[in-house]
Amino acid sequence: QQQVKQSPQSLIVQKGGISIINCAYENTAFDYFPWYQQFPGKGPALLIAIRPDVSEKKEGRFTISFNKSAKQFSLHIMDSQPGDSATYFCAASRGSRLTFGEGTQLTVNP
Amino acid sequence: GAGVSQSPSNKVTEKGKDVELRCDPISGHTALYWYRQRLGQGLEFLIYFQGNSAPDKSGLPSDRFSAERTGESVSTLTIQRTQQEDSAVYLCASSRYRAGELFFGEGSRLTVL
């Protein structure tokens, strides 16, 4: 049973555009929602995270929007740059277990 | 060390052989995780260690997979009688505080011929 569903699977954006990646979860016990960024040949790295008592969190060009009632959260990358091209994973945790989405491969064209 | 260190970075083996993968976590991190990532796919949880507590082995796909960790130090993931479907990148991560803030190594790429 997949507990975190992520879309789209791949995304192509022009430089300067907005990249939007969506995730939906099933388990209402999840209490922490991080996003990870992974470049080819590297391990994932924590990008930004949010708790369910907050509806939005912004760090630089990256923003998480969280909708608790809909059990959905999304990552927005403003002014997307070619260096943002990577695979992005949403995740949800409860206690010690972190469950990942399937990933979104983002390509930002120059 | 500055980050999570994994070895070997690449391993090619023949079907039926045993392999051992090593992870050296960030000093002071009590939690250690192993994940498997097949080509183009997400991260599949394998096992979790927290200090001296009994590990959470619920993600291990079969009894051919096992892992050990002594205290808060190095961990080894062992795959016995490897199969072609075991080919993947095996990622290790450590954490100080909670599951959401994981620090990953660069992974060990396993290819089973």
PDB file of C-alpha atoms in Angstrom:
ATOM      1  CA  GLN A   1       0.000   0.000   0.000  1.00  0.00           C
ATOM      2  CA  GLN A   2       1.547   3.239  -1.187  1.00  0.00           C
ATOM      3  CA  GLN A   3       1.034   5.806   1.532  1.00  0.00           C
ATOM      4  CA  VAL A   4       2.481   8.825  -0.266  1.00  0.00           C
ATOM      5  CA  LYS A   5       1.525   9.492  -3.872  1.00  0.00           C
ATOM      6  CA  GLN A   6       3.575  11.992  -5.878  1.00  0.00           C
ATOM      7  CA  SER A   7       2.909  13.666  -9.213  1.00  0.00           C
ATOM      8  CA  PRO A   8       3.940  14.349 -11.877  1.00  0.00           C
ATOM      9  CA  GLN A   9       6.533  11.673 -12.549  1.00  0.00           C
ATOM     10  CA  SER A  10       8.487  14.109 -14.720  1.00  0.00           C
ATOM     11  CA  LEU A  11       8.323  17.844 -15.302  1.00  0.00           C
ATOM     12  CA  ILE A  12       9.949  20.162 -17.813  1.00  0.00           C
ATOM     13  CA  VAL A  13      10.037  23.888 -17.077  1.00  0.00           C
ATOM     14  CA  GLN A  14      11.660  26.851 -18.770  1.00  0.00           C
ATOM     15  CA  LYS A  15      14.224  28.901 -16.891  1.00  0.00           C
ATOM     16  CA  GLY A  16      12.474  31.478 -14.758  1.00  0.00           C
ATOM     17  CA  GLY A  17       9.241  29.518 -14.605  1.00  0.00           C
ATOM     18  CA  ILE A  18       7.467  27.978 -11.626  1.00  0.00           C
ATOM     19  CA  SER A  19       7.857  24.263 -10.906  1.00  0.00           C
ATOM     20  CA  ILE A  20       5.046  22.616  -8.942  1.00  0.00           C
ATOM     21  CA  ILE A  21       5.160  19.084  -7.540  1.00  0.00           C
ATOM     22  CA  ASN A  22       2.241  17.579  -5.655  1.00  0.00           C
ATOM     23  CA  CYS A  23       1.941  14.879  -3.026  1.00  0.00           C
ATOM     24  CA  ALA A  24      -0.985  13.231  -1.284  1.00  0.00           C
ATOM     25  CA  TYR A  25      -0.900  11.057   1.796  1.00  0.00           C
ATOM     26  CA  GLU A  26      -3.296   8.638   3.429  1.00  0.00           C
ATOM     27  CA  ASN A  27      -2.158   8.222   7.013  1.00  0.00           C
ATOM     28  CA  THR A  28      -3.418  11.104   9.169  1.00  0.00           C
ATOM     29  CA  ALA A  29      -0.885  10.135  11.850  1.00  0.00           C
ATOM     30  CA  PHE A  30       1.972  11.535   9.763  1.00  0.00           C
ATOM     31  CA  ASP A  31       3.405  14.536  11.578  1.00  0.00           C
ATOM     32  CA  TYR A  32       6.351  15.742   9.508  1.00  0.00           C
ATOM     33  CA  PHE A  33       6.585  16.343   5.761  1.00  0.00           C
ATOM     34  CA  PRO A  34      10.046  16.880   4.238  1.00  0.00           C
ATOM     35  CA  TRP A  35      11.131  17.279   0.632  1.00  0.00           C
ATOM     36  CA  TYR A  36      14.406  15.828  -0.594  1.00  0.00           C
ATOM     37  CA  GLN A  37      16.441  16.763  -3.667  1.00  0.00           C
ATOM     38  CA  GLN A  38      18.622  14.189  -5.412  1.00  0.00           C
ATOM     39  CA  PHE A  39      21.199  14.828  -8.117  1.00  0.00           C
ATOM     40  CA  PRO A  40      22.426  11.946 -10.315  1.00  0.00           C
ATOM     41  CA  GLY A  41      24.927   9.749  -8.515  1.00  0.00           C
ATOM     42  CA  LYS A  42      24.292  11.401  -5.169  1.00  0.00           C
ATOM     43  CA  GLY A  43      22.187  10.591  -2.155  1.00  0.00           C
ATOM     44  CA  PRO A  44      19.035  12.620  -1.456  1.00  0.00           C
ATOM     45  CA  ALA A  45      19.496  15.813   0.555  1.00  0.00           C
ATOM     46  CA  LEU A  46      16.907  17.535   2.732  1.00  0.00           C
ATOM     47  CA  LEU A  47      15.568  20.620   0.954  1.00  0.00           C
ATOM     48  CA  ILE A  48      12.726  21.928   3.087  1.00  0.00           C
ATOM     49  CA  ALA A  49      10.197  20.515   5.543  1.00  0.00           C
ATOM     50  CA  ILE A  50       6.871  21.414   7.161  1.00  0.00           C
ATOM     51  CA  ARG A  51       4.748  20.343  10.103  1.00  0.00           C
ATOM     52  CA  PRO A  52       0.959  19.888   9.766  1.00  0.00           C
ATOM     53  CA  ASP A  53       0.127  22.833  12.008  1.00  0.00           C
ATOM     54  CA  VAL A  54       1.541  25.231   9.392  1.00  0.00           C
ATOM     55  CA  SER A  55      -0.083  25.910   6.005  1.00  0.00           C
ATOM     56  CA  GLU A  56       2.954  27.305   4.230  1.00  0.00           C
ATOM     57  CA  LYS A  57       6.722  27.489   4.634  1.00  0.00           C
ATOM     58  CA  LYS A  58       9.086  29.429   2.433  1.00  0.00           C
ATOM     59  CA  GLU A  59      12.857  29.200   2.160  1.00  0.00           C
ATOM     60  CA  GLY A  60      14.313  31.301  -0.616  1.00  0.00           C
ATOM     61  CA  ARG A  61      12.815  30.190  -3.925  1.00  0.00           C
ATOM     62  CA  PHE A  62      11.294  27.042  -2.398  1.00  0.00           C
ATOM     63  CA  THR A  63       7.831  26.983  -0.801  1.00  0.00           C
ATOM     64  CA  ILE A  64       5.811  24.151   0.698  1.00  0.00           C
ATOM     65  CA  SER A  65       2.031  24.523   0.737  1.00  0.00           C
ATOM     66  CA  PHE A  66       0.183  22.188   3.081  1.00  0.00           C
ATOM     67  CA  ASN A  67      -3.545  21.352   3.056  1.00  0.00           C
ATOM     68  CA  LYS A  68      -4.322  19.212   6.081  1.00  0.00           C
ATOM     69  CA  SER A  69      -8.011  18.683   5.309  1.00  0.00           C
ATOM     70  CA  ALA A  70      -7.231  17.465   1.797  1.00  0.00           C
ATOM     71  CA  LYS A  71      -4.189  15.496   2.975  1.00  0.00           C
ATOM     72  CA  GLN A  72      -2.098  17.107   0.276  1.00  0.00           C
ATOM     73  CA  PHE A  73       1.106  19.121   0.143  1.00  0.00           C
ATOM     74  CA  SER A  74       3.106  20.611  -2.671  1.00  0.00           C
ATOM     75  CA  LEU A  75       6.503  22.051  -3.486  1.00  0.00           C
ATOM     76  CA  HIS A  76       6.752  25.259  -5.494  1.00  0.00           C
ATOM     77  CA  ILE A  77      10.062  26.331  -6.996  1.00  0.00           C
ATOM     78  CA  MET A  78       9.948  29.949  -8.062  1.00  0.00           C
ATOM     79  CA  ASP A  79      12.244  31.361 -10.759  1.00  0.00           C
ATOM     80  CA  SER A  80      13.388  27.828 -11.643  1.00  0.00           C
ATOM     81  CA  GLN A  81      17.020  27.528 -12.720  1.00  0.00           C
ATOM     82  CA  PRO A  82      18.890  24.864 -14.731  1.00  0.00           C
ATOM     83  CA  GLY A  83      20.771  24.018 -11.524  1.00  0.00           C
ATOM     84  CA  ASP A  84      17.455  22.959  -9.988  1.00  0.00           C
ATOM     85  CA  SER A  85      17.302  20.051 -12.442  1.00  0.00           C
ATOM     86  CA  ALA A  86      17.165  16.996 -10.179  1.00  0.00           C
ATOM     87  CA  THR A  87      14.800  14.403  -8.804  1.00  0.00           C
ATOM     88  CA  TYR A  88      12.559  15.594  -5.987  1.00  0.00           C
ATOM     89  CA  PHE A  89      11.003  13.306  -3.393  1.00  0.00           C
ATOM     90  CA  CYS A  90       8.265  14.201  -0.987  1.00  0.00           C
ATOM     91  CA  ALA A  91       8.087  12.218   2.228  1.00  0.00           C
ATOM     92  CA  ALA A  92       6.023  11.811   5.363  1.00  0.00           C
ATOM     93  CA  SER A  93       7.072  10.573   8.745  1.00  0.00           C
ATOM     94  CA  ARG A  94       5.526   9.253  11.908  1.00  0.00           C
ATOM     95  CA  GLY A  95       7.941   8.415  14.665  1.00  0.00           C
ATOM     96  CA  SER A  96      10.996   6.732  13.237  1.00  0.00           C
ATOM     97  CA  ARG A  97       9.581   5.718   9.845  1.00  0.00           C
ATOM     98  CA  LEU A  98       9.962   7.962   6.798  1.00  0.00           C
ATOM     99  CA  THR A  99       7.863   7.065   3.750  1.00  0.00           C
ATOM    100  CA  PHE A 100       8.863   8.492   0.374  1.00  0.00           C
ATOM    101  CA  GLY A 101       6.887   9.315  -2.725  1.00  0.00           C
ATOM    102  CA  GLU A 102       7.974   7.888  -6.069  1.00  0.00           C
ATOM    103  CA  GLY A 103       9.889  11.009  -7.102  1.00  0.00           C
ATOM    104  CA  THR A 104       9.608  13.701  -9.767  1.00  0.00           C
ATOM    105  CA  GLN A 105      12.358  14.245 -12.290  1.00  0.00           C
ATOM    106  CA  LEU A 106      12.559  17.995 -12.909  1.00  0.00           C
ATOM    107  CA  THR A 107      14.309  19.408 -15.954  1.00  0.00           C
ATOM    108  CA  VAL A 108      14.754  23.171 -16.226  1.00  0.00           C
ATOM    109  CA  ASN A 109      15.662  24.244 -19.735  1.00  0.00           C
ATOM    110  CA  PRO A 110      17.927  27.283 -20.177  1.00  0.00           C
TER     111      PRO A 110
ATOM    112  CA  GLY B   1      33.717  12.558   9.230  1.00  0.00           C
ATOM    113  CA  ALA B   2      31.746  15.312   7.580  1.00  0.00           C
ATOM    114  CA  GLY B   3      29.050  13.098   6.135  1.00  0.00           C
ATOM    115  CA  VAL B   4      27.717   9.574   5.824  1.00  0.00           C
ATOM    116  CA  SER B   5      30.285   7.337   4.176  1.00  0.00           C
ATOM    117  CA  GLN B   6      29.369   4.197   2.229  1.00  0.00           C
ATOM    118  CA  SER B   7      31.534   1.522   0.667  1.00  0.00           C
ATOM    119  CA  PRO B   8      31.988   0.149  -1.842  1.00  0.00           C
ATOM    120  CA  SER B   9      30.590   2.807  -4.161  1.00  0.00           C
ATOM    121  CA  ASN B  10      30.156   0.177  -6.870  1.00  0.00           C
ATOM    122  CA  LYS B  11      29.932  -3.595  -6.640  1.00  0.00           C
ATOM    123  CA  VAL B  12      29.472  -6.052  -9.486  1.00  0.00           C
ATOM    124  CA  THR B  13      28.845  -9.645  -8.463  1.00  0.00           C
ATOM    125  CA  GLU B  14      27.641 -12.890  -9.911  1.00  0.00           C
ATOM    126  CA  LYS B  15      24.243 -14.326  -9.131  1.00  0.00           C
ATOM    127  CA  GLY B  16      24.405 -16.522  -6.041  1.00  0.00           C
ATOM    128  CA  LYS B  17      27.318 -14.728  -4.392  1.00  0.00           C
ATOM    129  CA  ASP B  18      27.088 -12.948  -1.051  1.00  0.00           C
ATOM    130  CA  VAL B  19      27.795  -9.213  -0.759  1.00  0.00           C
ATOM    131  CA  GLU B  20      28.433  -6.938   2.184  1.00  0.00           C
ATOM    132  CA  LEU B  21      27.826  -3.198   2.108  1.00  0.00           C
ATOM    133  CA  ARG B  22      29.179  -0.826   4.735  1.00  0.00           C
ATOM    134  CA  CYS B  23      27.895   2.425   6.177  1.00  0.00           C
ATOM    135  CA  ASP B  24      29.730   4.817   8.481  1.00  0.00           C
ATOM    136  CA  PRO B  25      27.226   7.335   9.895  1.00  0.00           C
ATOM    137  CA  ILE B  26      27.796  10.888  11.025  1.00  0.00           C
ATOM    138  CA  SER B  27      29.348  10.956  14.470  1.00  0.00           C
ATOM    139  CA  GLY B  28      26.726  11.471  17.178  1.00  0.00           C
ATOM    140  CA  HIS B  29      23.807  10.298  15.045  1.00  0.00           C
ATOM    141  CA  THR B  30      21.959   7.605  16.951  1.00  0.00           C
ATOM    142  CA  ALA B  31      19.588   6.554  14.169  1.00  0.00           C
ATOM    143  CA  LEU B  32      20.691   4.711  11.045  1.00  0.00           C
ATOM    144  CA  TYR B  33      18.580   3.662   8.058  1.00  0.00           C
ATOM    145  CA  TRP B  34      19.081   1.524   4.984  1.00  0.00           C
ATOM    146  CA  TYR B  35      17.015   2.189   1.850  1.00  0.00           C
ATOM    147  CA  ARG B  36      17.010   0.562  -1.564  1.00  0.00           C
ATOM    148  CA  GLN B  37      16.547   2.584  -4.749  1.00  0.00           C
ATOM    149  CA  ARG B  38      15.935   0.759  -7.986  1.00  0.00           C
ATOM    150  CA  LEU B  39      16.706   2.586 -11.231  1.00  0.00           C
ATOM    151  CA  GLY B  40      14.295   5.473 -11.738  1.00  0.00           C
ATOM    152  CA  GLN B  41      12.244   4.589  -8.699  1.00  0.00           C
ATOM    153  CA  GLY B  42      11.649   5.856  -5.189  1.00  0.00           C
ATOM    154  CA  LEU B  43      13.305   4.885  -1.935  1.00  0.00           C
ATOM    155  CA  GLU B  44      12.272   1.602  -0.376  1.00  0.00           C
ATOM    156  CA  PHE B  45      12.783   1.317   3.393  1.00  0.00           C
ATOM    157  CA  LEU B  46      14.784  -1.731   4.469  1.00  0.00           C
ATOM    158  CA  ILE B  47      15.835  -1.450   8.118  1.00  0.00           C
ATOM    159  CA  TYR B  48      16.211   1.071  10.947  1.00  0.00           C
ATOM    160  CA  PHE B  49      18.558   1.112  13.936  1.00  0.00           C
ATOM    161  CA  GLN B  50      18.144   3.385  16.963  1.00  0.00           C
ATOM    162  CA  GLY B  51      20.918   3.228  19.541  1.00  0.00           C
ATOM    163  CA  ASN B  52      20.944  -0.127  21.308  1.00  0.00           C
ATOM    164  CA  SER B  53      17.238  -0.818  20.706  1.00  0.00           C
ATOM    165  CA  ALA B  54      16.067  -3.779  18.656  1.00  0.00           C
ATOM    166  CA  PRO B  55      16.161  -2.808  14.959  1.00  0.00           C
ATOM    167  CA  ASP B  56      13.032  -2.354  12.849  1.00  0.00           C
ATOM    168  CA  LYS B  57      13.540  -5.026  10.193  1.00  0.00           C
ATOM    169  CA  SER B  58      10.056  -4.788   8.725  1.00  0.00           C
ATOM    170  CA  GLY B  59      11.275  -3.573   5.323  1.00  0.00           C
ATOM    171  CA  LEU B  60      13.717  -6.377   4.561  1.00  0.00           C
ATOM    172  CA  PRO B  61      12.366  -8.089   1.415  1.00  0.00           C
ATOM    173  CA  SER B  62      13.524 -11.620   2.251  1.00  0.00           C
ATOM    174  CA  ASP B  63      15.604 -13.643   4.690  1.00  0.00           C
ATOM    175  CA  ARG B  64      18.545 -13.265   2.314  1.00  0.00           C
ATOM    176  CA  PHE B  65      18.892  -9.709   3.611  1.00  0.00           C
ATOM    177  CA  SER B  66      20.343  -8.916   7.020  1.00  0.00           C
ATOM    178  CA  ALA B  67      22.002  -5.969   8.703  1.00  0.00           C
ATOM    179  CA  GLU B  68      24.029  -5.320  11.803  1.00  0.00           C
ATOM    180  CA  ARG B  69      25.079  -2.294  13.765  1.00  0.00           C
ATOM    181  CA  THR B  70      27.127  -2.169  16.925  1.00  0.00           C
ATOM    182  CA  GLY B  71      26.027   0.675  19.178  1.00  0.00           C
ATOM    183  CA  GLU B  72      26.088   3.958  17.284  1.00  0.00           C
ATOM    184  CA  SER B  73      28.869   3.016  14.897  1.00  0.00           C
ATOM    185  CA  VAL B  74      29.293   1.342  11.540  1.00  0.00           C
ATOM    186  CA  SER B  75      26.539  -0.757   9.996  1.00  0.00           C
ATOM    187  CA  THR B  76      26.804  -3.542   7.452  1.00  0.00           C
ATOM    188  CA  LEU B  77      24.069  -4.749   5.119  1.00  0.00           C
ATOM    189  CA  THR B  78      24.545  -8.307   3.900  1.00  0.00           C
ATOM    190  CA  ILE B  79      22.766  -9.870   0.953  1.00  0.00           C
ATOM    191  CA  GLN B  80      23.177 -13.605   0.653  1.00  0.00           C
ATOM    192  CA  ARG B  81      22.776 -15.623  -2.560  1.00  0.00           C
ATOM    193  CA  THR B  82      22.264 -12.472  -4.618  1.00  0.00           C
ATOM    194  CA  GLN B  83      19.654 -12.400  -7.371  1.00  0.00           C
ATOM    195  CA  GLN B  84      19.410 -10.131 -10.397  1.00  0.00           C
ATOM    196  CA  GLU B  85      16.437  -8.325  -8.850  1.00  0.00           C
ATOM    197  CA  ASP B  86      18.743  -7.229  -6.012  1.00  0.00           C
ATOM    198  CA  SER B  87      20.491  -4.867  -8.453  1.00  0.00           C
ATOM    199  CA  ALA B  88      19.932  -1.364  -7.104  1.00  0.00           C
ATOM    200  CA  VAL B  89      21.560   1.489  -5.237  1.00  0.00           C
ATOM    201  CA  TYR B  90      21.617   0.855  -1.502  1.00  0.00           C
ATOM    202  CA  LEU B  91      21.468   4.084   0.449  1.00  0.00           C
ATOM    203  CA  CYS B  92      22.375   4.564   4.074  1.00  0.00           C
ATOM    204  CA  ALA B  93      21.203   7.539   6.120  1.00  0.00           C
ATOM    205  CA  SER B  94      21.729   8.710   9.659  1.00  0.00           C
ATOM    206  CA  SER B  95      19.804  11.072  11.874  1.00  0.00           C
ATOM    207  CA  ARG B  96      20.276  12.740  15.222  1.00  0.00           C
ATOM    208  CA  TYR B  97      16.784  13.802  16.099  1.00  0.00           C
ATOM    209  CA  ARG B  98      13.923  12.457  14.006  1.00  0.00           C
ATOM    210  CA  ALA B  99      13.126  10.500  10.903  1.00  0.00           C
ATOM    211  CA  GLY B 100      12.447  13.554   8.756  1.00  0.00           C
ATOM    212  CA  GLU B 101      15.963  14.965   8.977  1.00  0.00           C
ATOM    213  CA  LEU B 102      17.990  12.238   7.359  1.00  0.00           C
ATOM    214  CA  PHE B 103      21.502  12.672   6.027  1.00  0.00           C
ATOM    215  CA  PHE B 104      22.199  10.270   3.183  1.00  0.00           C
ATOM    216  CA  GLY B 105      25.406   8.789   1.894  1.00  0.00           C
ATOM    217  CA  GLU B 106      26.071   8.574  -1.830  1.00  0.00           C
ATOM    218  CA  GLY B 107      25.024   4.948  -1.936  1.00  0.00           C
ATOM    219  CA  SER B 108      26.471   1.625  -2.988  1.00  0.00           C
ATOM    220  CA  ARG B 109      25.499   0.622  -6.524  1.00  0.00           C
ATOM    221  CA  LEU B 110      25.047  -3.149  -6.704  1.00  0.00           C
ATOM    222  CA  THR B 111      24.901  -4.968 -10.027  1.00  0.00           C
ATOM    223  CA  VAL B 112      24.141  -8.668 -10.032  1.00  0.00           C
ATOM    224  CA  LEU B 113      25.017 -10.409 -13.299  1.00  0.00           C
TER     225      LEU B 113
END
